[in-house]
């Protein structure tokens, strides 16, 4: 027989036991020592994670629905409460969590499991009982949460709050009061109120506290100004009160003590008094007249400057209407203006530009500026008027206007003289250009003769020359050629400036001209062991003047050879840019500092630092080159750093057959070449061309010329570009993507398509650029 069962109970049938168990709300499972089910009530279906074979054998599921108290860790088969019971162990009220397919959200249970032991002490089976405690757990949690919230509010109350019983002992006190004295709750609870550390230890204070407690215990509300000690023994001013708390029968059950520190209030009161004193001193020292007027127009305040300005005493002003301080002809209108202002009172600054006038006691009218500010509302509505005498300013203004008129007349005379001088300058420029053209022609004829005879002498038609004579003739020939180049530059410049340079654009294969120019420079490059590369598509075509394009390339290539040290490299390359072709001449030469990038294209400008032995010439080559490029609808620029070489690039219109309008183009704007090169390297495999600009100004010019699909720019340049591109109809639709090294720099702008922070991943950059281009 099972231990704990009487003989009659043991004779109950299984059906009777099942019938009894089915009336139990708790889930009950009974198994024998072999794990076979003896009894399972209907309520247990929602609790256990056991399966039963057709033969009644109990099986543990692979995935148990019963979880441990953390609600996450499932019970292993060996640790399951019923398994423990079959091993002779009892589990009393263990908290667990049940989650099943029928109830995936789960619920909390208390589990009790016990072994069933017969009179001989043998384990005959096991019993497990499940009780749903979800609601009780929720109530307990809610109660605990409410207590926690009450304690948080109680402890975080700025004022001091304490509970005192009717015998005057402290029951509880909040954290603000404890922090004030640096004490713990258990150090003060249970003490008589007058013995707590807050109160000064003197008979008068003790009697006050006892009397206040007695009065509050009798049902009175007690309030008084007191002084309490902090942890350092310093006394502070407090607004103290004791309130009785009654039960339903009306009896006082305990007292609530409250204290509010009024040190700051006292300081503010003292500060207010000091502010009023400062205001009075400022009012008296103000350079303008200050009047305060009530809703009836009566003056209620006047400073000393008002007395001096209007000629009345303070007492006289305070007995007057403000209307008396305006000219008699304006008083009726002024009264109406006051009524309108009172209906819509706003602060108005000094009335500059208005002809406002006031009247002194002696009857004199004078010009003023007036600032109005409303003060008060309703029946207490007032207006503060600040009145400034501008008589002296008006006199100064009249003098200034007279001086300005005189200056304007003189300026007109000077402008006419300047126009005449400009005409003279233009005439002088024309004469200069004509003179240069004439003198150049005159010089070229004798130079032609000198060069020709020198070449004949070098060839030895009339007999061989000795080594010294040959060297002299070579020097004559070399310097004559140099002089001829200078004269040709002067002649070209004079033609360009005089508007006589004829440009005849036609389709030209770029590679043919480039090879021709390179061949003419091979000997000079070989003398310095320079490598010249031509990286051009043989079919690349541009619309240009054949002769002038050759001159442009020759100027750029000769400069590259001239300023590239021994064993360097020069390369000519090109890339299509929409309806343009960008041609570049790059070298590994001495480089050019940023401040000189624009100046080198000016006439007669020469960079100071150069390689040893290099003759720079007249400084006209790049000036002529820029003008020739611009006359053919292109633009020229340089990218260079000292010691890192230079790349001179210029654009020319592309031939119609070679203009690739479908290829995407992104303009990269960065003052440094390496970050720009990185972004270009990201985009190149995606069949996206790039162009580089070093500044916002250069980028604007390139954007207007190339019309890129998007602009990638440093944040500082991106702001200027977003505004400027948006202002021009042809570039307004170009999206601007800002790239910043700092995500706190203020990088956003309403006209940015996107704002990326360095380092930018390649995938993010490509995704953003593609979204911008398909917008």
XYZ file of C-alpha atoms in Angstrom:
775
model
C 0.000 0.000 0.000
C 1.153 3.612 -0.655
C 2.389 5.468 2.361
C -0.141 8.003 3.575
C -3.155 6.159 2.134
C -5.732 4.453 4.336
C -7.045 1.031 3.443
C -10.323 2.288 2.055
C -8.542 4.840 -0.143
C -6.285 2.178 -1.564
C -9.305 0.206 -2.759
C -10.650 3.040 -4.904
C -10.852 2.110 -8.548
C -8.810 3.896 -11.179
C -11.992 5.358 -12.623
C -12.943 6.759 -9.237
C -9.454 8.174 -8.789
C -9.598 9.685 -12.309
C -13.033 11.144 -11.572
C -11.726 12.768 -8.395
C -8.599 14.107 -10.065
C -10.572 15.599 -12.969
C -12.279 17.912 -10.467
C -8.934 19.305 -9.375
C -7.816 22.544 -11.098
C -4.163 21.651 -10.677
C -2.503 19.343 -13.179
C -1.787 15.906 -11.650
C 0.258 13.081 -13.161
C 0.835 9.725 -11.359
C 3.223 7.094 -12.734
C 4.415 3.775 -11.448
C 8.027 2.905 -10.711
C 8.595 1.957 -14.348
C 7.341 5.310 -15.625
C 3.986 3.931 -16.817
C 1.036 6.239 -16.401
C -1.284 5.328 -13.548
C -3.424 8.443 -13.526
C -3.508 11.762 -15.392
C -6.239 14.298 -14.771
C -7.732 16.415 -17.551
C -6.164 19.627 -16.202
C -2.660 18.231 -16.680
C -2.854 18.341 -20.470
C -1.802 21.972 -20.576
C 1.129 21.510 -18.168
C 3.346 18.525 -18.855
C 5.726 17.863 -21.710
C 5.322 14.085 -21.603
C 4.084 11.723 -24.277
C 2.368 8.413 -23.715
C 2.709 5.416 -26.003
C -0.379 3.329 -26.873
C 0.745 0.870 -24.258
C 0.610 3.547 -21.561
C 4.387 3.958 -21.331
C 5.526 7.466 -20.309
C 8.058 9.083 -22.639
C 10.073 12.283 -22.196
C 9.832 14.666 -25.130
C 12.980 15.734 -26.940
C 11.997 19.364 -26.419
C 10.542 19.864 -22.956
C 7.852 22.431 -22.430
C 8.909 22.856 -18.797
C 11.593 25.492 -18.203
C 13.514 26.362 -15.063
C 12.917 29.503 -12.984
C 14.780 31.732 -15.451
C 12.068 30.947 -18.022
C 14.694 30.048 -20.638
C 16.592 26.895 -19.618
C 14.565 23.691 -20.202
C 14.632 20.875 -17.672
C 16.774 17.991 -18.806
C 15.121 14.540 -18.545
C 17.261 13.641 -15.533
C 16.484 16.912 -13.728
C 12.727 16.886 -14.402
C 10.831 17.009 -11.053
C 9.017 13.738 -11.857
C 12.314 12.032 -12.670
C 13.634 13.217 -9.298
C 10.546 11.820 -7.576
C 11.129 8.414 -9.171
C 14.631 8.534 -7.671
C 13.169 9.179 -4.209
C 13.580 12.954 -4.073
C 10.803 15.443 -3.302
C 10.354 18.795 -4.999
C 8.269 21.280 -3.013
C 6.790 24.311 -4.774
C 9.530 24.881 -7.335
C 8.861 27.803 -9.688
C 8.945 26.870 -13.379
C 7.756 28.122 -16.752
C 5.584 26.162 -19.184
C 5.590 26.795 -22.938
C 3.751 24.454 -25.310
C 2.530 24.476 -28.900
C -0.966 25.224 -27.616
C 0.322 28.092 -25.479
C 3.514 29.471 -27.120
C 3.553 32.587 -24.895
C 3.794 30.335 -21.839
C 2.772 30.741 -18.200
C 4.285 30.347 -14.714
C 3.647 27.341 -12.455
C 4.593 26.005 -9.063
C 5.613 22.320 -9.268
C 5.413 19.764 -6.475
C 6.753 16.255 -7.070
C 6.942 13.389 -4.598
C 7.839 9.700 -4.694
C 5.073 7.172 -3.893
C 6.542 4.812 -1.278
C 4.830 1.721 0.073
C 4.937 0.474 3.669
C 8.069 -1.503 2.920
C 9.879 1.695 1.916
C 10.038 0.859 -1.781
C 9.378 3.479 -4.474
C 6.224 2.352 -6.241
C 5.838 5.405 -8.429
C 5.804 9.206 -8.559
C 3.336 12.062 -8.292
C 3.714 15.553 -9.844
C 1.305 18.461 -9.335
C 1.310 21.645 -11.481
C -0.374 24.837 -10.239
C -0.758 27.916 -12.515
C 0.630 30.917 -10.584
C 0.811 33.369 -13.493
C -1.876 35.701 -12.111
C -0.406 35.608 -8.610
C 3.072 36.292 -10.032
C 1.689 39.233 -11.994
C -0.039 40.627 -8.915
C 3.116 40.181 -6.862
C 5.202 41.878 -9.540
C 2.684 44.722 -9.836
C 2.695 45.176 -6.059
C 6.479 45.117 -5.977
C 6.558 47.577 -8.894
C 4.080 49.886 -7.113
C 6.166 49.771 -3.938
C 9.287 50.479 -5.978
C 7.605 53.438 -7.694
C 6.358 54.809 -4.373
C 9.826 54.476 -2.885
C 11.397 56.121 -5.938
C 8.954 59.041 -5.755
C 9.346 59.276 -1.986
C 13.150 59.267 -2.171
C 13.373 61.593 -5.177
C 11.111 64.245 -3.763
C 13.139 67.429 -3.568
C 11.507 68.475 -0.302
C 12.207 66.703 3.000
C 9.426 64.232 3.875
C 9.144 62.124 7.006
C 6.511 60.073 8.895
C 6.127 60.498 12.663
C 3.952 58.437 14.991
C 1.697 59.993 17.626
C 4.399 59.529 20.315
C 6.733 61.743 18.297
C 9.040 58.974 17.028
C 10.356 59.013 13.458
C 8.880 56.157 11.379
C 10.436 56.826 7.990
C 12.218 59.629 6.112
C 13.085 60.175 2.440
C 16.509 60.174 0.802
C 16.664 63.977 0.321
C 16.457 64.503 4.078
C 18.992 61.717 4.782
C 21.482 63.085 2.221
C 21.210 66.492 3.879
C 22.660 65.105 7.129
C 24.695 62.281 5.578
C 22.916 59.566 7.580
C 21.309 56.177 6.929
C 17.647 55.344 7.476
C 18.356 52.893 10.319
C 20.387 55.548 12.178
C 17.402 57.877 12.660
C 14.258 55.710 12.536
C 12.801 55.258 16.021
C 14.365 58.410 17.470
C 12.221 61.105 19.087
C 11.782 63.819 16.435
C 13.458 66.518 18.529
C 16.515 64.235 19.012
C 17.126 63.701 15.283
C 20.269 65.292 13.743
C 18.330 67.919 11.768
C 17.366 70.016 14.768
C 19.784 72.281 16.677
C 20.416 70.962 20.191
C 18.949 73.763 22.270
C 15.969 73.950 24.672
C 14.005 76.431 22.582
C 14.091 74.185 19.489
C 13.234 71.082 21.552
C 10.168 72.756 23.031
C 9.061 73.958 19.605
C 9.279 70.452 18.101
C 7.427 68.830 20.989
C 4.702 71.470 20.860
C 4.330 71.151 17.103
C 3.961 67.356 17.375
C 1.397 67.674 20.131
C -0.629 70.153 18.102
C -0.515 68.029 14.953
C -1.459 64.909 16.949
C -4.516 66.857 18.134
C -5.512 67.425 14.503
C -3.906 70.836 13.828
C -1.909 71.820 10.764
C 1.390 73.304 11.969
C 3.632 75.497 9.773
C 6.658 77.594 10.734
C 9.993 78.992 9.491
C 12.777 76.975 11.141
C 16.517 76.412 10.845
C 17.886 72.898 10.263
C 21.481 71.603 10.438
C 23.263 69.868 7.554
C 26.003 67.237 7.867
C 28.616 69.946 8.485
C 26.544 71.599 11.207
C 25.662 74.609 9.012
C 22.179 76.018 9.628
C 19.770 76.538 6.721
C 16.390 78.243 6.451
C 13.407 75.895 5.951
C 9.660 76.202 5.495
C 8.520 73.426 7.911
C 5.067 71.861 8.315
C 3.357 69.013 10.185
C 0.120 67.517 8.792
C -2.068 64.980 10.602
C -3.274 61.899 8.668
C -6.702 60.525 9.670
C -8.210 57.054 9.321
C -11.760 56.381 8.112
C -13.072 57.015 11.622
C -11.468 60.462 11.709
C -8.757 59.588 14.206
C -5.185 60.817 13.694
C -2.974 57.799 12.950
C 0.360 59.433 12.103
C 1.936 62.756 11.058
C 3.601 63.858 7.845
C 6.539 66.210 8.339
C 7.686 68.300 5.371
C 10.545 70.734 4.974
C 11.415 72.926 2.015
C 14.801 74.603 1.860
C 14.217 78.339 1.311
C 17.876 79.408 1.238
C 17.651 79.919 -2.512
C 14.361 81.780 -2.137
C 15.966 84.103 0.382
C 18.947 84.604 -1.938
C 16.617 85.305 -4.825
C 14.753 87.849 -2.738
C 18.018 89.567 -1.892
C 19.049 89.379 -5.562
C 15.712 90.907 -6.555
C 16.301 93.792 -4.193
C 19.796 94.225 -5.638
C 18.381 94.065 -9.189
C 15.845 96.727 -8.375
C 18.632 98.890 -7.028
C 20.708 98.338 -10.184
C 17.666 99.074 -12.343
C 17.144 102.343 -10.482
C 20.786 103.313 -11.024
C 20.642 102.328 -14.724
C 17.426 104.265 -15.133
C 19.029 107.356 -13.683
C 22.231 106.917 -15.734
C 20.523 106.123 -19.081
C 21.415 108.624 -21.856
C 17.860 108.523 -23.251
C 14.644 109.716 -21.663
C 12.633 106.788 -20.218
C 8.926 107.156 -19.502
C 6.415 104.594 -18.247
C 2.810 105.363 -19.157
C -0.363 103.632 -17.902
C -3.427 102.685 -19.954
C -4.881 106.200 -19.452
C -1.777 107.872 -20.875
C -0.652 109.071 -17.415
C 3.118 109.171 -16.852
C 3.963 106.938 -13.852
C 7.774 106.842 -14.159
C 10.365 109.260 -15.501
C 14.156 109.196 -15.274
C 16.434 112.232 -14.787
C 17.217 112.376 -18.541
C 13.473 112.872 -19.213
C 13.502 115.849 -16.843
C 16.509 117.315 -18.643
C 15.176 116.613 -22.159
C 11.682 118.041 -21.671
C 12.476 120.727 -19.060
C 9.976 119.507 -16.437
C 10.640 118.305 -12.894
C 9.901 114.673 -11.989
C 6.867 115.738 -9.977
C 5.523 117.735 -12.915
C 6.022 114.832 -15.317
C 4.236 112.389 -13.002
C 1.228 114.723 -12.941
C 1.033 114.970 -16.748
C -0.397 113.000 -19.650
C 2.173 111.822 -22.163
C 0.132 113.602 -24.871
C 1.360 116.925 -23.443
C 4.916 116.054 -24.553
C 4.035 116.059 -28.264
C 3.361 119.151 -30.442
C -0.161 120.517 -30.124
C -0.971 119.710 -33.760
C -0.195 116.002 -33.136
C -1.903 115.451 -29.760
C -5.255 114.208 -31.077
C -3.572 111.769 -33.447
C -1.166 110.662 -30.695
C -4.081 109.779 -28.393
C -5.619 107.559 -31.100
C -2.231 105.912 -31.728
C -2.004 105.006 -28.031
C -5.365 103.249 -28.186
C -4.361 101.294 -31.316
C -1.051 100.281 -29.757
C -2.766 99.086 -26.549
C -4.974 96.793 -28.655
C -1.959 95.180 -30.375
C 1.013 95.871 -28.150
C 4.383 94.618 -29.413
C 7.942 95.767 -28.842
C 8.945 98.309 -31.470
C 12.535 99.478 -32.005
C 13.622 103.064 -32.428
C 11.536 104.657 -35.171
C 14.351 105.380 -37.622
C 13.149 106.888 -40.873
C 10.031 108.385 -39.259
C 9.580 112.090 -38.706
C 8.655 112.023 -35.005
C 8.739 115.200 -32.942
C 8.390 116.083 -29.245
C 7.813 119.373 -27.386
C 9.838 120.910 -24.557
C 8.415 122.970 -21.707
C 9.620 126.169 -23.420
C 7.502 125.323 -26.497
C 10.394 124.193 -28.697
C 9.700 121.224 -31.024
C 12.590 118.807 -31.655
C 13.074 115.541 -33.610
C 13.087 112.243 -31.680
C 13.255 108.483 -32.108
C 10.983 106.413 -29.866
C 11.119 102.731 -28.839
C 7.968 101.209 -27.299
C 7.634 98.086 -25.143
C 4.478 96.768 -23.426
C 4.638 96.094 -19.679
C 1.841 94.457 -17.708
C -1.559 93.241 -18.919
C -5.231 93.998 -18.407
C -5.966 96.810 -15.989
C -2.251 96.965 -15.146
C -1.243 97.542 -18.814
C 1.614 100.025 -19.185
C 3.959 101.120 -21.954
C 7.659 101.891 -21.550
C 8.823 104.554 -24.004
C 12.512 105.298 -24.624
C 12.883 108.712 -26.226
C 16.090 109.827 -27.943
C 16.780 113.411 -28.985
C 18.187 113.213 -32.542
C 18.559 116.944 -33.186
C 22.345 116.740 -33.408
C 22.184 113.612 -35.572
C 19.830 115.330 -38.019
C 22.269 118.233 -38.318
C 25.102 115.753 -38.946
C 22.950 113.888 -41.504
C 22.320 117.109 -43.385
C 26.043 117.814 -43.503
C 26.761 114.244 -44.623
C 24.148 114.466 -47.396
C 25.730 117.689 -48.624
C 29.161 116.032 -48.584
C 27.758 112.973 -50.366
C 26.197 115.101 -53.102
C 29.503 116.874 -53.577
C 31.344 113.547 -53.634
C 28.871 112.169 -56.197
C 29.470 115.108 -58.477
C 33.237 114.722 -58.134
C 32.927 110.977 -58.722
C 31.028 111.537 -61.945
C 33.823 113.810 -63.137
C 36.427 111.186 -62.156
C 34.451 108.446 -63.895
C 34.377 110.435 -67.110
C 38.106 110.986 -66.799
C 38.587 107.272 -66.134
C 36.561 106.369 -69.218
C 38.788 108.623 -71.288
C 41.877 107.000 -69.793
C 40.455 103.547 -70.485
C 39.942 104.496 -74.083
C 43.525 105.717 -74.196
C 44.711 102.450 -72.601
C 42.747 100.401 -75.117
C 44.228 102.475 -77.929
C 47.701 101.981 -76.448
C 47.065 98.232 -76.251
C 46.034 98.155 -79.882
C 49.111 100.172 -80.827
C 51.250 97.821 -78.723
C 49.772 94.756 -80.427
C 50.237 96.352 -83.848
C 53.795 97.299 -82.888
C 54.554 93.776 -81.682
C 53.119 92.324 -84.851
C 55.120 94.746 -86.994
C 58.396 94.350 -85.131
C 57.954 90.574 -85.039
C 57.597 90.482 -88.807
C 60.623 92.748 -89.179
C 62.708 90.514 -86.911
C 61.665 87.227 -88.466
C 63.116 88.139 -91.892
C 66.736 88.668 -90.740
C 66.400 85.712 -88.343
C 65.337 83.548 -91.264
C 68.545 84.565 -93.047
C 70.713 83.991 -89.953
C 69.208 80.555 -89.297
C 69.499 79.582 -92.966
C 73.180 80.561 -93.317
C 73.960 78.915 -89.980
C 72.419 75.663 -91.189
C 74.426 75.890 -94.459
C 77.624 76.400 -92.500
C 76.778 73.435 -90.255
C 76.262 71.249 -93.337
C 79.697 72.349 -94.751
C 78.635 73.224 -98.324
C 81.670 75.558 -98.784
C 84.108 73.334 -96.979
C 84.334 71.754 -93.545
C 84.584 73.862 -90.381
C 86.963 73.097 -87.589
C 85.562 71.987 -84.234
C 85.637 75.462 -82.696
C 83.966 77.095 -85.722
C 81.292 74.393 -85.772
C 80.577 74.979 -82.063
C 80.239 78.747 -82.681
C 77.874 78.192 -85.610
C 75.802 75.716 -83.505
C 75.458 78.330 -80.758
C 74.359 80.927 -83.338
C 71.785 78.482 -84.745
C 70.467 77.448 -81.303
C 70.081 81.007 -79.997
C 68.507 82.149 -83.270
C 65.914 79.385 -82.953
C 65.247 80.431 -79.362
C 64.850 84.068 -80.449
C 62.526 82.993 -83.254
C 60.354 81.078 -80.744
C 60.097 84.199 -78.588
C 59.172 86.332 -81.601
C 56.575 83.764 -82.687
C 55.075 83.833 -79.162
C 54.920 87.635 -79.208
C 53.351 87.556 -82.668
C 50.756 84.958 -81.605
C 49.934 86.927 -78.447
C 49.520 90.145 -80.406
C 47.212 88.381 -82.874
C 45.101 86.907 -80.083
C 44.775 90.201 -78.221
C 44.054 92.086 -81.423
C 41.379 89.509 -82.331
C 43.167 88.509 -85.547
C 43.962 84.925 -84.616
C 41.926 82.754 -86.986
C 40.682 79.417 -85.638
C 39.435 76.862 -88.153
C 38.022 73.856 -86.222
C 37.772 70.558 -88.065
C 37.715 66.861 -87.080
C 41.246 65.909 -86.037
C 42.606 62.533 -84.902
C 44.318 63.383 -81.648
C 46.802 60.487 -81.699
C 48.337 61.568 -85.032
C 49.113 65.088 -83.832
C 50.393 63.807 -80.489
C 52.823 61.393 -82.170
C 54.020 64.159 -84.487
C 54.690 66.485 -81.532
C 56.415 63.717 -79.562
C 58.685 62.907 -82.517
C 59.829 66.530 -82.633
C 60.749 66.314 -78.934
C 62.462 62.895 -78.991
C 65.975 64.225 -79.371
C 65.594 66.749 -76.533
C 64.001 64.072 -74.298
C 66.738 61.575 -75.149
C 69.411 64.024 -73.995
C 67.878 63.742 -70.480
C 67.025 60.020 -70.758
C 63.320 60.875 -70.466
C 60.625 58.364 -71.411
C 57.735 59.790 -73.469
C 54.542 57.737 -73.525
C 51.485 58.274 -75.748
C 48.400 56.590 -74.276
C 45.701 57.571 -76.769
C 42.888 55.793 -78.610
C 43.882 55.922 -82.316
C 40.239 56.657 -83.222
C 39.767 59.481 -80.699
C 38.612 62.561 -82.589
C 38.294 66.198 -81.512
C 37.064 69.335 -83.252
C 40.034 71.694 -83.261
C 42.283 73.836 -85.409
C 44.972 71.393 -86.524
C 47.832 73.903 -86.292
C 46.768 75.417 -82.993
C 46.188 71.999 -81.404
C 49.708 71.031 -82.402
C 50.965 74.312 -80.872
C 49.091 73.608 -77.622
C 50.529 70.100 -77.312
C 54.003 71.301 -78.268
C 53.957 74.032 -75.570
C 52.786 71.612 -72.880
C 55.137 68.800 -73.926
C 58.170 71.096 -74.197
C 57.458 72.468 -70.716
C 57.145 68.913 -69.365
C 60.486 67.904 -70.930
C 62.133 71.133 -69.790
C 61.096 70.830 -66.122
C 61.449 67.050 -65.680
C 64.778 65.924 -64.199
C 67.046 63.249 -65.636
C 65.483 59.779 -66.280
C 61.938 61.024 -65.696
C 58.712 60.265 -67.561
C 56.220 62.276 -69.640
C 52.851 60.864 -70.716
C 50.072 62.113 -73.013
C 46.607 60.646 -72.372
C 42.969 61.537 -73.011
C 39.471 60.602 -71.838
C 36.021 61.330 -73.187
C 33.912 63.627 -71.013
C 30.407 63.765 -72.515
C 30.626 66.209 -75.441
C 34.240 67.007 -74.519
C 37.574 65.250 -74.629
C 39.976 65.904 -71.747
C 43.640 65.742 -72.903
C 46.376 65.513 -70.238
C 50.161 65.938 -70.340
C 51.645 64.492 -67.123
C 55.259 64.533 -66.005
C 57.379 63.459 -63.047
C 59.033 66.862 -62.838
C 59.642 69.414 -60.120
C 55.978 70.271 -59.606
C 54.233 73.581 -58.921
C 52.963 74.927 -55.584
C 49.198 75.496 -55.228
C 49.393 79.343 -55.043
C 50.970 79.335 -58.552
C 48.413 77.041 -60.220
C 46.392 79.916 -61.645
C 49.154 82.505 -61.972
C 51.298 80.396 -64.338
C 48.745 81.040 -67.093
C 49.295 84.823 -66.857
C 51.480 86.647 -69.369
C 55.195 86.890 -68.510
C 54.693 84.913 -65.253
C 57.547 82.589 -64.307
C 57.674 80.258 -61.320
C 60.665 81.172 -59.163
C 61.973 77.711 -58.268
C 63.128 75.461 -61.131
C 65.722 72.841 -61.943
C 69.363 73.783 -62.281
C 70.259 75.123 -65.715
C 66.650 75.376 -67.011
C 65.905 78.479 -69.055
C 62.272 79.441 -68.546
C 61.884 81.730 -71.542
C 59.505 84.701 -71.641
C 56.607 83.190 -69.685
C 54.266 83.516 -72.688
C 53.852 79.849 -73.632
C 51.136 78.930 -71.096
C 49.351 82.272 -71.540
C 49.126 81.634 -75.304
C 48.145 78.021 -74.688
C 45.223 79.011 -72.439
C 43.930 81.557 -74.967
C 44.181 79.014 -77.803
C 42.275 76.431 -75.743
C 39.562 78.909 -74.733
C 39.157 80.158 -78.312
C 38.332 76.561 -79.297
C 35.653 76.162 -76.632
C 37.778 74.437 -74.007
C 39.346 75.032 -70.608
C 42.837 74.347 -69.233
C 44.002 73.652 -65.681
C 46.881 72.103 -63.766
C 47.103 69.567 -60.916
C 50.492 69.584 -59.223
C 52.446 69.417 -55.986
C 56.107 70.375 -55.482
C 58.323 67.341 -56.035
C 55.450 65.155 -57.290
C 55.233 66.267 -60.907
C 52.495 68.125 -62.807
C 49.505 67.228 -64.951
C 48.289 69.873 -67.392
C 44.809 69.081 -68.730
C 42.616 70.824 -71.265
C 39.298 70.067 -72.924
C 38.192 70.334 -76.538
C 34.854 69.517 -78.183
C 34.509 65.885 -79.189
C 33.620 64.889 -82.722
C 29.981 63.883 -83.075
C 30.754 60.240 -83.857
C 32.931 59.845 -80.749
C 30.739 61.709 -78.227
C 29.626 59.080 -75.718
C 26.584 60.607 -74.066
C 25.551 57.379 -72.295
C 28.697 56.982 -70.194
C 28.305 58.290 -66.642
C 30.543 61.040 -65.236
C 31.164 62.025 -61.593
C 33.021 65.208 -60.660
C 35.265 64.638 -57.597
C 36.158 67.788 -55.644
C 39.045 67.544 -53.167
C 42.048 69.773 -52.501
C 44.267 66.682 -52.204
C 44.927 64.361 -55.135
C 45.195 61.071 -53.212
C 41.661 61.022 -51.689
C 40.254 62.005 -55.100
C 42.232 59.202 -56.759
C 40.824 56.698 -54.241
C 37.223 57.690 -55.000
C 37.954 57.535 -58.739
C 39.429 54.032 -58.271
C 36.205 52.922 -56.549
C 34.060 54.138 -59.467
C 36.226 53.153 -62.451
C 35.319 49.402 -62.388
C 31.639 50.431 -62.492
C 32.122 52.134 -65.922
C 31.822 55.558 -64.304
C 34.240 58.229 -65.489
C 35.572 60.829 -63.060
C 36.962 64.324 -63.343
C 38.925 66.023 -60.543
C 38.662 69.614 -59.300
C 40.744 71.001 -56.431
C 38.360 73.769 -55.313
C 34.712 74.786 -55.417
C 35.482 77.539 -57.919
C 37.205 75.157 -60.304
C 34.408 72.616 -59.817
C 31.745 75.172 -60.789
C 33.525 75.909 -64.067
C 33.988 72.192 -64.814
C 30.364 71.373 -63.914
C 29.059 74.031 -66.299
C 31.304 72.612 -69.043
C 31.018 68.855 -68.444
C 27.503 68.612 -66.878
C 28.393 65.580 -64.699
C 25.772 63.126 -63.426
C 26.824 63.771 -59.803
C 29.335 65.699 -57.698
C 31.371 64.155 -54.829
C 32.837 66.936 -52.682
C 34.377 67.629 -49.289
C 31.717 69.149 -47.001
C 33.251 72.662 -47.018
C 33.222 72.789 -50.831
C 29.937 70.862 -51.089
C 27.967 73.631 -49.323
C 29.130 76.277 -51.796
C 28.549 73.930 -54.742
C 25.039 72.967 -53.610
C 24.035 76.636 -53.503
C 25.817 77.726 -56.701
C 24.841 74.720 -58.846
C 21.232 75.053 -57.735
C 21.177 78.708 -58.783
C 22.019 77.963 -62.444
C 19.314 76.296 -64.598
C 21.771 74.095 -66.549
C 23.331 72.643 -63.347
C 20.380 72.808 -60.931
C 19.569 69.101 -61.286
C 23.123 67.854 -60.566
C 23.044 66.003 -57.188
C 25.768 66.925 -54.671
C 27.095 64.196 -52.326
C 29.097 65.548 -49.379
C 32.048 63.519 -48.011
C 33.225 64.525 -44.535
C 35.964 63.250 -42.222
C 33.898 64.251 -39.170
C 30.230 63.288 -38.655
C 29.884 66.163 -36.098
C 31.076 68.940 -38.307
C 27.775 69.975 -39.261
C 27.836 68.239 -42.384
C 24.128 68.257 -43.450
C 22.613 70.727 -45.906
C 19.059 70.723 -47.294
C 20.406 70.623 -50.865
C 22.766 67.650 -50.302
C 21.623 64.398 -51.917
C 23.569 62.491 -49.238
C 26.252 63.070 -46.607
C 28.906 60.326 -46.266
C 31.465 60.077 -43.459
C 35.052 58.963 -44.101
C 36.251 56.278 -44.344
C 33.613 55.501 -46.986
C 33.261 51.877 -48.012
C 33.344 51.152 -51.743
C 29.915 49.486 -51.702
C 28.274 52.427 -49.909
C 29.900 54.942 -52.262
C 28.798 53.086 -55.401
C 25.258 52.571 -54.058
C 24.926 56.275 -53.168
C 26.339 57.457 -56.514
C 24.043 55.155 -58.480
C 20.989 56.356 -56.516
C 22.031 59.956 -57.189
C 22.519 59.340 -60.921
C 19.119 57.628 -61.319
C 17.215 60.223 -59.287
